[in-house]
Amino acid sequence: MQKRVYLSPPDLSGNELKYVQEALASNWVAPVGPQLDALVFQLKKATGAEYVLPVNSGTSAIHLALLALNVAQGDIVFCPTFTFAATVFPILYQKATPIFIDCEADTWNMDPVLLEQAIIDSIQQHKKPKAIILAHIYGFAAKIDAILAVAGKYNLSVIEDAAESLGTSYHAKHTGTFSEIGILSFNGNKLVTGGNGGAVLTNDQMLYEHMLRLSNQAKEDKPYYEHKEIGYNYRMCNVNAAIALAQTEQLDQKIAKKKKIRDWYALHLKGFATVKYVVEGIDNAWLTCILLPDQVKPEAVQQKLEEHQIESRRLWNPMNAQPVFEKEIFYSNGIADSIYRTGLCLPSGTQLNEEDIIHIADIIKRSL
Ligand SMILES: Cc1ncc(COP(=O)(O)O)c(C=O)c1O
């Protein structure tokens, strides 16, 4: 039987088994342990963040960030429309209101010009702008300088969703470390996975300590149980940390391979589809994304690949188009909708070789 090619499967070719065995053998099957400590150390080294809090998912990390920044009912949070829903859902956990901002064509991330327009309108309408969540989607660094300048002008907090951008830097600084709080995800399809998991990044000790406490059921540091606020069970298990630790050790090799894969697609799809690259910032090439010619339907190409047991995915279906968000405000320039209509993510697992890419590219070319 033909083996299925997945979009971005885990590649466990490092010390994963060794570290999991060590975690089990030493009985550290808990949300504390040496593998967790080592993961924190590695992530600090990789990102330059002063404080790293491992948690059980990227989604919980975003929720903790909103809690720590006091985002609450009635607050407006500006967020990208072109992202995975997990960027946005925690805003609703807090009963705050998202306002969706379209992306710009260079990086496919939040457009700073539309963002400012949305903030000005909200202020004029006497709403309560509180925070901005930006994402570095597909590992492409957003126009962070411009977004931070707008945020500063209107005194808004910024959360960076760097779930997809571990290893991506912008002007030599790691994504997720530009603003008060950044987050990472280690879910199964990410460059570095722990099976499940995420992390919060911050340089602010008070924010870190608050989020640490919230993630641990808001237990006060007392010899008895005391809770002054509502807590969450968001800590990461040491066994997941063991996997993520081994993966983080291989971050540079993984990125180098992902870049090779993207270059192979660009070479073998030349003249048929446009492989997305960004000009500014050093990205991690997490998923190769292509834009197809206008007259081609991505679902037709997806179907052809599927017939050969090859998984592909449409680009993010914008949040403003989701039934769950149909009542929310959206500032549009048409870009998210246009790339959604013509784009496709191709298999980008680090186990793939050039022959695999030639095979996938041939199927795509035949389907056009
Ligand atoms: C952009 C983005 N934000 C947030 C998340 C949420 O991360 P997790 O799946 O670890 O909760 C993901 C990944 O799933 C993501 O791709």
GROMACS .gro file of C-alpha atoms and ligand atoms in nm:
model
  384
    1MET     CA    1   0.000   0.000   0.000
    2GLN     CA    2   0.115   0.350  -0.081
    3LYS     CA    3   0.236   0.536   0.229
    4ARG     CA    4   0.042   0.851   0.311
    5VAL     CA    5   0.235   1.177   0.293
    6TYR     CA    6   0.124   1.409   0.573
    7LEU     CA    7   0.139   1.785   0.578
    8SER     CA    8   0.382   1.837   0.864
    9PRO     CA    9   0.426   1.522   1.073
   10PRO     CA   10   0.655   1.502   1.376
   11ASP     CA   11   1.016   1.406   1.303
   12LEU     CA   12   1.145   1.223   1.609
   13SER     CA   13   1.499   1.156   1.494
   14GLY     CA   14   1.683   1.311   1.789
   15ASN     CA   15   1.697   1.237   2.161
   16GLU     CA   16   1.317   1.212   2.203
   17LEU     CA   17   1.306   0.847   2.313
   18LYS     CA   18   1.611   0.885   2.537
   19TYR     CA   19   1.468   1.188   2.718
   20VAL     CA   20   1.123   1.032   2.758
   21GLN     CA   21   1.285   0.718   2.901
   22GLU     CA   22   1.485   0.932   3.141
   23ALA     CA   23   1.170   1.115   3.248
   24LEU     CA   24   0.984   0.789   3.310
   25ALA     CA   25   1.279   0.616   3.477
   26SER     CA   26   1.324   0.904   3.718
   27ASN     CA   27   0.949   0.913   3.791
   28TRP     CA   28   0.913   1.277   3.685
   29VAL     CA   29   0.569   1.227   3.533
   30ALA     CA   30   0.433   1.555   3.663
   31PRO     CA   31   0.416   1.923   3.569
   32VAL     CA   32   0.762   1.970   3.718
   33GLY     CA   33   1.089   1.791   3.646
   34PRO     CA   34   1.439   1.814   3.500
   35GLN     CA   35   1.322   1.788   3.138
   36LEU     CA   36   1.093   2.088   3.190
   37ASP     CA   37   1.382   2.285   3.342
   38ALA     CA   38   1.605   2.191   3.050
   39LEU     CA   39   1.334   2.292   2.801
   40VAL     CA   40   1.305   2.633   2.963
   41PHE     CA   41   1.683   2.672   2.936
   42GLN     CA   42   1.681   2.573   2.566
   43LEU     CA   43   1.389   2.801   2.481
   44LYS     CA   44   1.553   3.096   2.654
   45LYS     CA   45   1.862   3.030   2.447
   46ALA     CA   46   1.664   2.992   2.124
   47THR     CA   47   1.443   3.301   2.170
   48GLY     CA   48   1.637   3.535   2.397
   49ALA     CA   49   1.330   3.572   2.622
   50GLU     CA   50   1.413   3.637   2.986
   51TYR     CA   51   1.122   3.431   3.117
   52VAL     CA   52   0.975   3.120   2.958
   53LEU     CA   53   0.668   2.947   3.100
   54PRO     CA   54   0.593   2.606   2.948
   55VAL     CA   55   0.219   2.533   2.931
   56ASN     CA   56  -0.005   2.260   2.795
   57SER     CA   57  -0.095   2.435   2.466
   58GLY     CA   58  -0.043   2.748   2.263
   59THR     CA   59  -0.410   2.827   2.318
   60SER     CA   60  -0.369   2.826   2.696
   61ALA     CA   61  -0.062   3.046   2.653
   62ILE     CA   62  -0.272   3.307   2.468
   63HIS     CA   63  -0.542   3.283   2.734
   64LEU     CA   64  -0.286   3.340   3.011
   65ALA     CA   65  -0.149   3.642   2.823
   66LEU     CA   66  -0.496   3.798   2.801
   67LEU     CA   67  -0.560   3.729   3.169
   68ALA     CA   68  -0.228   3.881   3.271
   69LEU     CA   69  -0.301   4.192   3.065
   70ASN     CA   70  -0.644   4.223   3.231
   71VAL     CA   71  -0.843   4.182   2.912
   72ALA     CA   72  -1.204   4.144   3.023
   73GLN     CA   73  -1.566   4.174   2.919
   74GLY     CA   74  -1.634   4.469   2.690
   75ASP     CA   75  -1.270   4.522   2.590
   76ILE     CA   76  -1.182   4.538   2.224
   77VAL     CA   77  -0.895   4.320   2.104
   78PHE     CA   78  -0.768   4.377   1.750
   79CYS     CA   79  -0.658   4.055   1.586
   80PRO     CA   80  -0.573   3.915   1.244
   81THR     CA   81  -0.842   3.765   1.026
   82PHE     CA   82  -0.586   3.549   0.845
   83THR     CA   83  -0.488   3.302   1.116
   84PHE     CA   84  -0.589   2.982   1.290
   85ALA     CA   85  -0.893   3.022   1.516
   86ALA     CA   86  -0.684   2.953   1.828
   87THR     CA   87  -0.535   3.302   1.798
   88VAL     CA   88  -0.882   3.443   1.855
   89PHE     CA   89  -1.083   3.199   2.069
   90PRO     CA   90  -0.922   3.304   2.400
   91ILE     CA   91  -1.049   3.661   2.341
   92LEU     CA   92  -1.397   3.512   2.361
   93TYR     CA   93  -1.307   3.309   2.673
   94GLN     CA   94  -1.261   3.652   2.834
   95LYS     CA   95  -1.591   3.780   2.689
   96ALA     CA   96  -1.393   4.051   2.515
   97THR     CA   97  -1.472   4.151   2.156
   98PRO     CA   98  -1.242   4.078   1.861
   99ILE     CA   99  -1.212   4.319   1.571
  100PHE     CA  100  -1.061   4.149   1.270
  101ILE     CA  101  -0.792   4.316   1.063
  102ASP     CA  102  -0.698   4.206   0.713
  103CYS     CA  103  -0.340   4.125   0.617
  104GLU     CA  104  -0.082   4.295   0.399
  105ALA     CA  105   0.051   4.126   0.088
  106ASP     CA  106   0.422   4.101   0.189
  107THR     CA  107   0.397   3.885   0.500
  108TRP     CA  108   0.027   3.786   0.505
  109ASN     CA  109   0.013   3.930   0.857
  110MET     CA  110  -0.185   4.210   1.021
  111ASP     CA  111  -0.190   4.527   0.813
  112PRO     CA  112  -0.068   4.814   1.038
  113VAL     CA  113  -0.254   5.078   0.831
  114LEU     CA  114  -0.590   4.905   0.864
  115LEU     CA  115  -0.512   4.841   1.230
  116GLU     CA  116  -0.471   5.212   1.300
  117GLN     CA  117  -0.792   5.291   1.114
  118ALA     CA  118  -0.979   5.035   1.326
  119ILE     CA  119  -0.837   5.180   1.649
  120ILE     CA  120  -0.930   5.537   1.552
  121ASP     CA  121  -1.285   5.428   1.465
  122SER     CA  122  -1.323   5.238   1.794
  123ILE     CA  123  -1.209   5.537   1.995
  124GLN     CA  124  -1.449   5.765   1.808
  125GLN     CA  125  -1.731   5.520   1.882
  126HIS     CA  126  -1.640   5.527   2.255
  127LYS     CA  127  -1.547   5.160   2.259
  128LYS     CA  128  -1.268   5.027   2.483
  129PRO     CA  129  -0.962   4.932   2.274
  130LYS     CA  130  -0.743   4.729   2.505
  131ALA     CA  131  -0.499   4.504   2.322
  132ILE     CA  132  -0.368   4.374   1.993
  133ILE     CA  133  -0.291   4.012   1.919
  134LEU     CA  134  -0.076   3.973   1.614
  135ALA     CA  135   0.038   3.645   1.464
  136HIS     CA  136   0.355   3.558   1.272
  137ILE     CA  137   0.169   3.332   1.038
  138TYR     CA  138   0.337   3.039   0.859
  139GLY     CA  139   0.656   3.151   1.033
  140PHE     CA  140   0.667   3.490   0.853
  141ALA     CA  141   0.749   3.779   1.085
  142ALA     CA  142   0.471   4.040   1.090
  143LYS     CA  143   0.544   4.410   1.033
  144ILE     CA  144   0.622   4.429   1.398
  145ASP     CA  145   0.789   4.771   1.410
  146ALA     CA  146   0.491   4.941   1.249
  147ILE     CA  147   0.240   4.753   1.466
  148LEU     CA  148   0.430   4.836   1.786
  149ALA     CA  149   0.442   5.202   1.682
  150VAL     CA  150   0.063   5.206   1.639
  151ALA     CA  151   0.016   5.022   1.969
  152GLY     CA  152   0.239   5.274   2.148
  153LYS     CA  153   0.052   5.568   2.001
  154TYR     CA  154  -0.280   5.447   2.145
  155ASN     CA  155  -0.137   5.282   2.457
  156LEU     CA  156  -0.247   4.929   2.372
  157SER     CA  157  -0.085   4.606   2.492
  158VAL     CA  158   0.046   4.365   2.231
  159ILE     CA  159   0.051   3.985   2.239
  160GLU     CA  160   0.256   3.809   1.973
  161ASP     CA  161   0.122   3.474   1.860
  162ALA     CA  162   0.447   3.307   1.755
  163ALA     CA  163   0.286   2.960   1.759
  164GLU     CA  164   0.416   2.897   1.407
  165SER     CA  165   0.734   3.103   1.417
  166LEU     CA  166   0.984   2.935   1.649
  167GLY     CA  167   1.321   3.009   1.490
  168THR     CA  168   1.195   3.315   1.301
  169SER     CA  169   1.369   3.641   1.375
  170TYR     CA  170   1.327   3.996   1.259
  171HIS     CA  171   1.622   4.235   1.268
  172ALA     CA  172   1.809   3.970   1.470
  173LYS     CA  173   1.542   3.951   1.741
  174HIS     CA  174   1.325   3.645   1.789
  175THR     CA  175   0.954   3.672   1.713
  176GLY     CA  176   0.746   3.662   2.030
  177THR     CA  177   0.995   3.877   2.220
  178PHE     CA  178   0.913   4.222   2.081
  179SER     CA  179   0.605   4.287   2.291
  180GLU     CA  180   0.496   4.236   2.653
  181ILE     CA  181   0.404   3.872   2.594
  182GLY     CA  182   0.462   3.622   2.316
  183ILE     CA  183   0.353   3.261   2.284
  184LEU     CA  184   0.473   2.941   2.116
  185SER     CA  185   0.292   2.618   2.029
  186PHE     CA  186   0.436   2.266   2.033
  187ASN     CA  187   0.139   2.083   1.888
  188GLY     CA  188   0.193   1.786   1.661
  189ASN     CA  189   0.234   1.973   1.332
  190LYS     CA  190   0.474   2.241   1.456
  191LEU     CA  191   0.844   2.264   1.379
  192VAL     CA  192   0.911   2.162   1.738
  193THR     CA  193   0.649   1.941   1.896
  194GLY     CA  194   0.594   1.799   2.242
  195GLY     CA  195   0.285   1.609   2.129
  196ASN     CA  196   0.099   1.889   2.295
  197GLY     CA  197   0.223   2.203   2.459
  198GLY     CA  198   0.313   2.566   2.430
  199ALA     CA  199   0.506   2.835   2.608
  200VAL     CA  200   0.467   3.194   2.715
  201LEU     CA  201   0.760   3.430   2.654
  202THR     CA  202   0.808   3.757   2.839
  203ASN     CA  203   1.079   3.986   2.971
  204ASP     CA  204   0.856   4.113   3.251
  205GLN     CA  205   0.905   3.939   3.584
  206MET     CA  206   0.568   4.046   3.728
  207LEU     CA  207   0.374   3.926   3.425
  208TYR     CA  208   0.569   3.599   3.433
  209GLU     CA  209   0.499   3.537   3.801
  210HIS     CA  210   0.132   3.617   3.757
  211MET     CA  211   0.095   3.382   3.459
  212LEU     CA  212   0.290   3.110   3.642
  213ARG     CA  213   0.046   3.134   3.933
  214LEU     CA  214  -0.262   3.141   3.709
  215SER     CA  215  -0.139   2.835   3.518
  216ASN     CA  216  -0.109   2.647   3.849
  217GLN     CA  217  -0.467   2.691   3.976
  218ALA     CA  218  -0.376   3.033   4.117
  219LYS     CA  219  -0.219   2.866   4.420
  220GLU     CA  220  -0.054   3.124   4.643
  221ASP     CA  221   0.294   3.050   4.769
  222LYS     CA  222   0.175   2.941   5.114
  223PRO     CA  223   0.213   2.621   5.320
  224TYR     CA  224  -0.166   2.574   5.289
  225TYR     CA  225  -0.406   2.616   4.997
  226GLU     CA  226  -0.496   2.974   4.925
  227HIS     CA  227  -0.642   3.119   4.604
  228LYS     CA  228  -0.695   3.492   4.556
  229GLU     CA  229  -0.814   3.465   4.196
  230ILE     CA  230  -0.952   3.209   3.956
  231GLY     CA  231  -0.685   2.969   3.838
  232TYR     CA  232  -0.633   2.729   3.548
  233ASN     CA  233  -0.467   2.393   3.508
  234TYR     CA  234  -0.242   2.495   3.220
  235ARG     CA  235   0.098   2.354   3.317
  236MET     CA  236   0.299   2.132   3.083
  237CYS     CA  237   0.378   1.773   3.178
  238ASN     CA  238   0.745   1.681   3.209
  239VAL     CA  239   0.699   1.393   2.959
  240ASN     CA  240   0.579   1.634   2.689
  241ALA     CA  241   0.871   1.858   2.781
  242ALA     CA  242   1.112   1.566   2.725
  243ILE     CA  243   0.991   1.537   2.364
  244ALA     CA  244   0.993   1.913   2.304
  245LEU     CA  245   1.342   1.938   2.455
  246ALA     CA  246   1.488   1.686   2.210
  247GLN     CA  247   1.309   1.864   1.925
  248THR     CA  248   1.436   2.208   2.030
  249GLU     CA  249   1.793   2.078   2.025
  250GLN     CA  250   1.744   2.015   1.652
  251LEU     CA  251   1.578   2.345   1.569
  252ASP     CA  252   1.851   2.472   1.335
  253GLN     CA  253   1.869   2.146   1.138
  254LYS     CA  254   1.490   2.136   1.107
  255ILE     CA  255   1.475   2.490   0.973
  256ALA     CA  256   1.756   2.421   0.726
  257LYS     CA  257   1.564   2.117   0.595
  258LYS     CA  258   1.234   2.305   0.574
  259LYS     CA  259   1.409   2.572   0.367
  260LYS     CA  260   1.551   2.309   0.134
  261ILE     CA  261   1.204   2.164   0.088
  262ARG     CA  262   1.062   2.505   0.002
  263ASP     CA  263   1.344   2.570  -0.246
  264TRP     CA  264   1.283   2.231  -0.410
  265TYR     CA  265   0.914   2.318  -0.453
  266ALA     CA  266   1.010   2.656  -0.601
  267LEU     CA  267   1.244   2.485  -0.845
  268HIS     CA  268   1.007   2.208  -0.951
  269LEU     CA  269   0.691   2.419  -0.966
  270LYS     CA  270   0.855   2.708  -1.153
  271GLY     CA  271   0.613   2.854  -1.408
  272PHE     CA  272   0.317   2.666  -1.259
  273ALA     CA  273   0.266   2.808  -0.909
  274THR     CA  274   0.424   3.078  -0.694
  275VAL     CA  275   0.597   2.961  -0.378
  276LYS     CA  276   0.561   3.218  -0.099
  277TYR     CA  277   0.880   3.374   0.035
  278VAL     CA  278   0.913   3.688   0.246
  279VAL     CA  279   1.168   3.959   0.189
  280GLU     CA  280   1.222   4.089   0.542
  281GLY     CA  281   1.311   3.879   0.844
  282ILE     CA  282   1.461   3.533   0.866
  283ASP     CA  283   1.172   3.289   0.861
  284ASN     CA  284   1.153   2.923   0.958
  285ALA     CA  285   0.986   2.792   0.640
  286TRP     CA  286   0.747   2.592   0.859
  287LEU     CA  287   0.500   2.514   0.580
  288THR     CA  288   0.554   2.570   0.211
  289CYS     CA  289   0.263   2.776   0.079
  290ILE     CA  290   0.188   2.825  -0.288
  291LEU     CA  291  -0.040   3.054  -0.481
  292LEU     CA  292  -0.202   2.893  -0.783
  293PRO     CA  293  -0.297   3.071  -1.106
  294ASP     CA  294  -0.628   3.260  -1.070
  295GLN     CA  295  -0.837   3.022  -1.279
  296VAL     CA  296  -0.729   2.714  -1.078
  297LYS     CA  297  -0.936   2.600  -0.782
  298PRO     CA  298  -0.711   2.487  -0.494
  299GLU     CA  299  -0.963   2.222  -0.393
  300ALA     CA  300  -0.918   2.056  -0.734
  301VAL     CA  301  -0.542   2.034  -0.679
  302GLN     CA  302  -0.601   1.916  -0.324
  303GLN     CA  303  -0.830   1.642  -0.454
  304LYS     CA  304  -0.570   1.522  -0.707
  305LEU     CA  305  -0.304   1.507  -0.435
  306GLU     CA  306  -0.547   1.321  -0.210
  307GLU     CA  307  -0.594   1.054  -0.480
  308HIS     CA  308  -0.221   0.989  -0.442
  309GLN     CA  309  -0.242   0.975  -0.062
  310ILE     CA  310  -0.081   1.318  -0.027
  311GLU     CA  311  -0.220   1.558   0.231
  312SER     CA  312  -0.238   1.928   0.153
  313ARG     CA  313  -0.438   2.207   0.319
  314ARG     CA  314  -0.606   2.523   0.208
  315LEU     CA  315  -0.454   2.840   0.353
  316TRP     CA  316  -0.632   2.977   0.662
  317ASN     CA  317  -0.996   3.040   0.592
  318PRO     CA  318  -1.020   3.396   0.730
  319MET     CA  319  -1.186   3.444   1.068
  320ASN     CA  320  -1.432   3.699   0.929
  321ALA     CA  321  -1.571   3.419   0.709
  322GLN     CA  322  -1.630   3.182   1.003
  323PRO     CA  323  -1.994   3.136   1.106
  324VAL     CA  324  -1.894   3.167   1.473
  325PHE     CA  325  -1.762   3.519   1.410
  326GLU     CA  326  -2.025   3.641   1.164
  327LYS     CA  327  -2.133   3.931   1.387
  328GLU     CA  328  -1.784   4.068   1.448
  329ILE     CA  329  -1.640   4.377   1.282
  330PHE     CA  330  -1.387   4.326   1.004
  331TYR     CA  331  -1.152   4.578   0.840
  332SER     CA  332  -1.092   4.445   0.491
  333ASN     CA  333  -0.863   4.515   0.198
  334GLY     CA  334  -0.949   4.191   0.017
  335ILE     CA  335  -0.606   4.026   0.059
  336ALA     CA  336  -0.691   3.744   0.303
  337ASP     CA  337  -0.986   3.645   0.091
  338SER     CA  338  -0.778   3.650  -0.227
  339ILE     CA  339  -0.493   3.435  -0.092
  340TYR     CA  340  -0.743   3.195   0.063
  341ARG     CA  341  -0.906   3.151  -0.278
  342THR     CA  342  -0.581   3.071  -0.460
  343GLY     CA  343  -0.346   2.926  -0.198
  344LEU     CA  344  -0.245   2.581  -0.080
  345CYS     CA  345  -0.008   2.446   0.187
  346LEU     CA  346   0.205   2.158   0.064
  347PRO     CA  347   0.361   1.867   0.254
  348SER     CA  348   0.662   2.006   0.435
  349GLY     CA  349   0.771   1.729   0.673
  350THR     CA  350   1.144   1.722   0.735
  351GLN     CA  351   1.163   1.354   0.635
  352LEU     CA  352   1.083   1.442   0.271
  353ASN     CA  353   1.358   1.432   0.010
  354GLU     CA  354   1.389   1.593  -0.333
  355GLU     CA  355   1.240   1.289  -0.508
  356ASP     CA  356   0.926   1.319  -0.294
  357ILE     CA  357   0.899   1.687  -0.384
  358ILE     CA  358   0.943   1.612  -0.756
  359HIS     CA  359   0.664   1.352  -0.728
  360ILE     CA  360   0.430   1.598  -0.550
  361ALA     CA  361   0.516   1.879  -0.793
  362ASP     CA  362   0.447   1.650  -1.092
  363ILE     CA  363   0.098   1.570  -0.961
  364ILE     CA  364   0.030   1.941  -0.908
  365LYS     CA  365   0.152   2.025  -1.258
  366ARG     CA  366  -0.063   1.752  -1.413
  367SER     CA  367  -0.366   1.878  -1.222
  368LEU     CA  368  -0.336   2.233  -1.355
  369LIG     C1  369  -0.131   3.067   1.474
  369LIG     C2  370  -0.164   2.969   1.582
  369LIG     N1  371  -0.204   3.018   1.701
  369LIG     C3  372  -0.233   2.938   1.804
  369LIG     C4  373  -0.223   2.802   1.791
  369LIG     C5  374  -0.265   2.719   1.909
  369LIG     O1  375  -0.168   2.631   1.952
  369LIG     P1  376  -0.210   2.493   2.023
  369LIG     O2  377  -0.260   2.402   1.916
  369LIG     O3  378  -0.081   2.447   2.083
  369LIG     O4  379  -0.313   2.523   2.124
  369LIG     C6  380  -0.181   2.745   1.670
  369LIG     C7  381  -0.164   2.601   1.649
  369LIG     O5  382  -0.245   2.518   1.659
  369LIG     C8  383  -0.153   2.831   1.562
  369LIG     O6  384  -0.116   2.782   1.444
   0.00000   0.00000   0.00000
